Amino acid sequence: DDDTPTATGTAVTDAVDEDGLTGQSTGIAGGTGDVVIGNADLDNNESTTAGSVPGIFASGADEPATYGLSSVTGGLSQTLTSKGGAVVYDVTGTTLTAYVESGANSVYNSGVDRDVYVFTLNATTGAYTLALEDQLDHASLNGGAGDDTENNLQLQLGSVLQATDRDGDTVTAAAEELGIDVDDDTPTATGTGVTGAVDEDGLTGQSTGIAGG
């Protein structure tokens, strides 16, 4: 009787921070409720992270397992937006790209469509990287608890993670098996002060100014 892999191991949680964004959007370090993100990928940028997924899976007797991504993206969030645009997904090989369409077609066009995040998986080791390329629209909270703070939004990516054992049996993880928190960025009011001037000499109507003096 064959043995098959399972996906009931230890869930993985990770985080990135919009504070580290440069390029399409530029983050601001710090802020109320800011979360300090570790430097797992050693690039000193909070908008990127790295980790591994083998602990989610067990290959059983038919080892070793290899790792991949399902092309079925219906288990990923279908309500995410970035700058108001709907986030959609493309899986090519072991790379998942979340993006906003910039053209008229529904096919991912690198360099034309606007990347929001890119998740890349190593098929042999199960190591991954995630790079946040642009902002995600967080809940405004509108006067509720946590309003005007750097609240988190979680990406649940487990539903596209797969492991395949040595004789070709494949298992797909549950969505919650890989969760990436995206820490919000917030505006500041610490820029250059603005000064201006008016002169009562110019008054007319209820009072009339006198030029000069």
Short mmCIF file of C-alpha atoms in Angstrom, two decimals:
data_model
loop_
_atom_site.label_atom_id
_atom_site.label_comp_id
_atom_site.label_asym_id
_atom_site.label_seq_id
_atom_site.Cartn_x
_atom_site.Cartn_y
_atom_site.Cartn_z
CA ASP A 1 0.00 0.00 0.00
CA ASP A 2 1.30 3.45 -0.95
CA ASP A 3 2.17 6.16 1.54
CA THR A 4 1.11 9.76 0.87
CA PRO A 5 2.29 13.14 2.15
CA THR A 6 0.32 15.22 4.64
CA ALA A 7 -0.01 18.96 5.31
CA THR A 8 -0.90 19.01 8.98
CA GLY A 9 2.40 20.13 10.44
CA THR A 10 3.41 23.38 12.08
CA ALA A 11 1.84 26.47 10.55
CA VAL A 12 4.21 29.24 9.49
CA THR A 13 3.65 32.90 10.36
CA ASP A 14 5.74 35.76 9.06
CA ALA A 15 5.47 39.51 8.53
CA VAL A 16 6.43 42.42 6.30
CA ASP A 17 5.94 46.16 6.83
CA GLU A 18 4.83 48.81 4.36
CA ASP A 19 7.27 51.16 6.11
CA GLY A 20 10.05 49.58 4.05
CA LEU A 21 8.48 50.25 0.64
CA THR A 22 10.39 52.21 -1.99
CA GLY A 23 9.51 52.75 -5.64
CA GLN A 24 5.81 52.56 -6.49
CA SER A 25 5.03 53.67 -2.92
CA THR A 26 7.41 55.04 -0.30
CA GLY A 27 6.97 54.02 3.33
CA ILE A 28 7.71 56.05 6.44
CA ALA A 29 9.59 54.37 9.28
CA GLY A 30 7.84 54.12 12.65
CA GLY A 31 4.34 55.23 13.52
CA THR A 32 1.73 54.45 16.18
CA GLY A 33 1.37 50.70 16.51
CA ASP A 34 4.38 50.01 14.31
CA VAL A 35 5.70 46.45 14.33
CA VAL A 36 9.45 45.94 14.07
CA ILE A 37 10.08 43.25 11.46
CA GLY A 38 13.03 40.88 11.75
CA ASN A 39 15.76 40.66 9.13
CA ALA A 40 15.41 37.00 8.15
CA ASP A 41 16.50 37.66 4.56
CA LEU A 42 19.45 39.84 5.66
CA ASP A 43 18.59 42.75 3.34
CA ASN A 44 17.67 45.26 6.09
CA ASN A 45 14.34 45.99 4.38
CA GLU A 46 11.10 45.49 6.30
CA SER A 47 9.05 45.08 3.12
CA THR A 48 10.70 41.73 2.37
CA THR A 49 11.01 38.48 4.31
CA ALA A 50 12.17 34.89 3.97
CA GLY A 51 11.32 31.57 5.58
CA SER A 52 10.59 27.94 4.80
CA VAL A 53 7.57 25.64 4.54
CA PRO A 54 8.80 22.01 4.97
CA GLY A 55 7.53 21.97 8.58
CA ILE A 56 3.98 22.25 7.23
CA PHE A 57 4.34 18.95 5.39
CA ALA A 58 5.38 15.36 6.06
CA SER A 59 6.45 13.24 3.09
CA GLY A 60 6.02 9.87 4.79
CA ALA A 61 7.96 6.89 3.52
CA ASP A 62 8.32 8.19 -0.04
CA GLU A 63 10.87 10.87 0.73
CA PRO A 64 12.22 13.34 -0.10
CA ALA A 65 9.42 15.78 -0.87
CA THR A 66 9.62 18.59 -3.37
CA TYR A 67 7.62 21.79 -3.12
CA GLY A 68 5.53 23.79 -5.54
CA LEU A 69 2.64 26.15 -6.06
CA SER A 70 -0.85 25.29 -7.24
CA SER A 71 -2.19 27.32 -10.15
CA VAL A 72 -5.59 27.37 -8.42
CA THR A 73 -5.73 30.74 -6.65
CA GLY A 74 -9.37 30.75 -5.55
CA GLY A 75 -8.32 30.10 -1.95
CA LEU A 76 -6.36 33.36 -1.81
CA SER A 77 -8.16 36.53 -0.74
CA GLN A 78 -10.43 37.74 -3.53
CA THR A 79 -11.19 41.08 -1.83
CA LEU A 80 -7.73 42.62 -1.47
CA THR A 81 -7.19 46.01 -3.05
CA SER A 82 -4.14 48.20 -3.61
CA LYS A 83 -4.71 51.93 -4.17
CA GLY A 84 -8.33 50.96 -4.79
CA GLY A 85 -7.51 48.46 -7.56
CA ALA A 86 -8.51 44.79 -7.25
CA VAL A 87 -5.60 42.45 -6.52
CA VAL A 88 -5.48 39.38 -8.77
CA TYR A 89 -2.98 36.52 -9.02
CA ASP A 90 -0.62 34.78 -11.39
CA VAL A 91 1.28 31.56 -10.70
CA THR A 92 4.18 30.81 -13.01
CA GLY A 93 6.32 27.88 -11.90
CA THR A 94 7.24 28.49 -8.27
CA THR A 95 6.44 32.22 -8.28
CA LEU A 96 3.15 33.74 -7.16
CA THR A 97 2.60 37.34 -8.22
CA ALA A 98 -0.22 39.41 -6.75
CA TYR A 99 -0.87 42.39 -9.00
CA VAL A 100 -3.31 45.03 -10.19
CA GLU A 101 -4.22 44.98 -13.87
CA SER A 102 -2.92 47.98 -15.80
CA GLY A 103 -4.05 46.75 -19.21
CA ALA A 104 -7.31 45.54 -20.69
CA ASN A 105 -6.55 41.81 -20.64
CA SER A 106 -6.75 39.35 -17.75
CA VAL A 107 -3.29 37.84 -18.23
CA TYR A 108 -0.33 38.95 -16.12
CA ASN A 109 2.00 41.21 -18.08
CA SER A 110 5.27 41.78 -16.22
CA GLY A 111 6.44 45.38 -16.43
CA VAL A 112 2.98 46.58 -17.44
CA ASP A 113 0.72 45.38 -14.63
CA ARG A 114 1.47 46.77 -11.16
CA ASP A 115 3.04 44.17 -8.84
CA VAL A 116 1.78 44.27 -5.25
CA TYR A 117 3.68 41.32 -3.79
CA VAL A 118 5.80 38.49 -5.16
CA PHE A 119 6.15 35.12 -3.39
CA THR A 120 8.88 32.76 -4.61
CA LEU A 121 9.38 29.17 -3.46
CA ASN A 122 12.44 26.94 -3.80
CA ALA A 123 11.19 23.58 -5.10
CA THR A 124 14.01 21.58 -3.52
CA THR A 125 14.43 23.14 -0.09
CA GLY A 126 11.00 24.68 0.50
CA ALA A 127 12.59 28.03 1.31
CA TYR A 128 10.57 31.09 0.31
CA THR A 129 10.92 34.82 -0.11
CA LEU A 130 8.14 37.37 -0.13
CA ALA A 131 8.68 40.89 -1.44
CA LEU A 132 6.02 43.52 -0.89
CA GLU A 133 6.21 45.72 -3.98
CA ASP A 134 3.37 48.16 -3.30
CA GLN A 135 0.84 49.04 -0.63
CA LEU A 136 -2.22 47.03 0.34
CA ASP A 137 -5.37 48.85 1.41
CA HIS A 138 -5.86 48.17 5.13
CA ALA A 139 -9.18 48.56 6.92
CA SER A 140 -9.67 52.20 7.92
CA LEU A 141 -11.44 51.20 11.19
CA ASN A 142 -13.28 54.56 11.07
CA GLY A 143 -13.18 55.55 14.73
CA GLY A 144 -13.06 51.97 16.02
CA ALA A 145 -10.35 50.38 18.13
CA GLY A 146 -6.97 50.78 16.46
CA ASP A 147 -8.09 53.58 14.14
CA ASP A 148 -5.21 55.78 12.89
CA THR A 149 -2.63 53.18 13.89
CA GLU A 150 -0.51 50.77 11.87
CA ASN A 151 -2.93 47.84 11.97
CA ASN A 152 -2.15 44.50 10.35
CA LEU A 153 -3.66 42.70 7.37
CA GLN A 154 -2.91 38.99 6.98
CA LEU A 155 -2.19 37.23 3.71
CA GLN A 156 -3.08 33.54 3.95
CA LEU A 157 -1.06 31.79 1.27
CA GLY A 158 -1.25 28.15 2.35
CA SER A 159 -3.90 27.22 -0.20
CA VAL A 160 -1.38 27.40 -3.05
CA LEU A 161 1.40 25.51 -1.24
CA GLN A 162 1.98 21.93 -2.34
CA ALA A 163 4.35 19.10 -1.48
CA THR A 164 4.94 16.09 -3.72
CA ASP A 165 6.56 12.88 -2.51
CA ARG A 166 9.08 10.73 -4.37
CA ASP A 167 6.46 8.70 -6.26
CA GLY A 168 4.39 11.71 -7.31
CA ASP A 169 1.67 11.97 -4.66
CA THR A 170 0.78 15.62 -4.00
CA VAL A 171 -0.90 17.33 -1.05
CA THR A 172 -2.05 20.96 -0.80
CA ALA A 173 -1.96 22.89 2.47
CA ALA A 174 -4.86 24.72 4.11
CA ALA A 175 -4.97 28.49 3.69
CA GLU A 176 -4.01 29.23 7.30
CA GLU A 177 -0.85 27.12 7.16
CA LEU A 178 1.13 30.11 5.86
CA GLY A 179 0.14 33.54 7.16
CA ILE A 180 2.03 36.74 6.31
CA ASP A 181 1.07 39.81 8.33
CA VAL A 182 1.38 43.09 6.43
CA ASP A 183 1.88 45.98 8.84
CA ASP A 184 0.26 49.21 7.74
CA ASP A 185 2.03 52.52 7.14
CA THR A 186 0.61 55.78 8.49
CA PRO A 187 1.09 59.44 7.55
CA THR A 188 3.11 61.92 9.61
CA ALA A 189 2.89 65.66 10.26
CA THR A 190 6.56 66.42 10.90
CA GLY A 191 7.54 68.03 7.60
CA THR A 192 8.58 71.58 6.82
CA GLY A 193 6.44 74.23 8.47
CA VAL A 194 4.70 76.77 6.23
CA THR A 195 4.62 80.51 6.97
CA GLY A 196 2.72 83.28 5.23
CA ALA A 197 1.62 86.87 5.81
CA VAL A 198 -1.29 89.26 5.20
CA ASP A 199 -1.49 93.02 5.72
CA GLU A 200 -4.40 95.04 7.11
CA ASP A 201 -3.42 97.80 4.65
CA GLY A 202 -5.37 95.89 2.02
CA LEU A 203 -8.69 95.76 3.92
CA THR A 204 -11.85 97.11 2.30
CA GLY A 205 -15.46 96.87 3.39
CA GLN A 206 -16.08 96.67 7.16
CA SER A 207 -12.65 98.24 7.67
CA THR A 208 -10.55 100.14 5.17
CA GLY A 209 -6.79 99.86 5.28
CA ILE A 210 -4.32 102.62 4.45
CA ALA A 211 -1.39 101.68 2.26
CA GLY A 212 2.05 102.24 3.65
CA GLY A 213 2.89 103.49 7.09
#
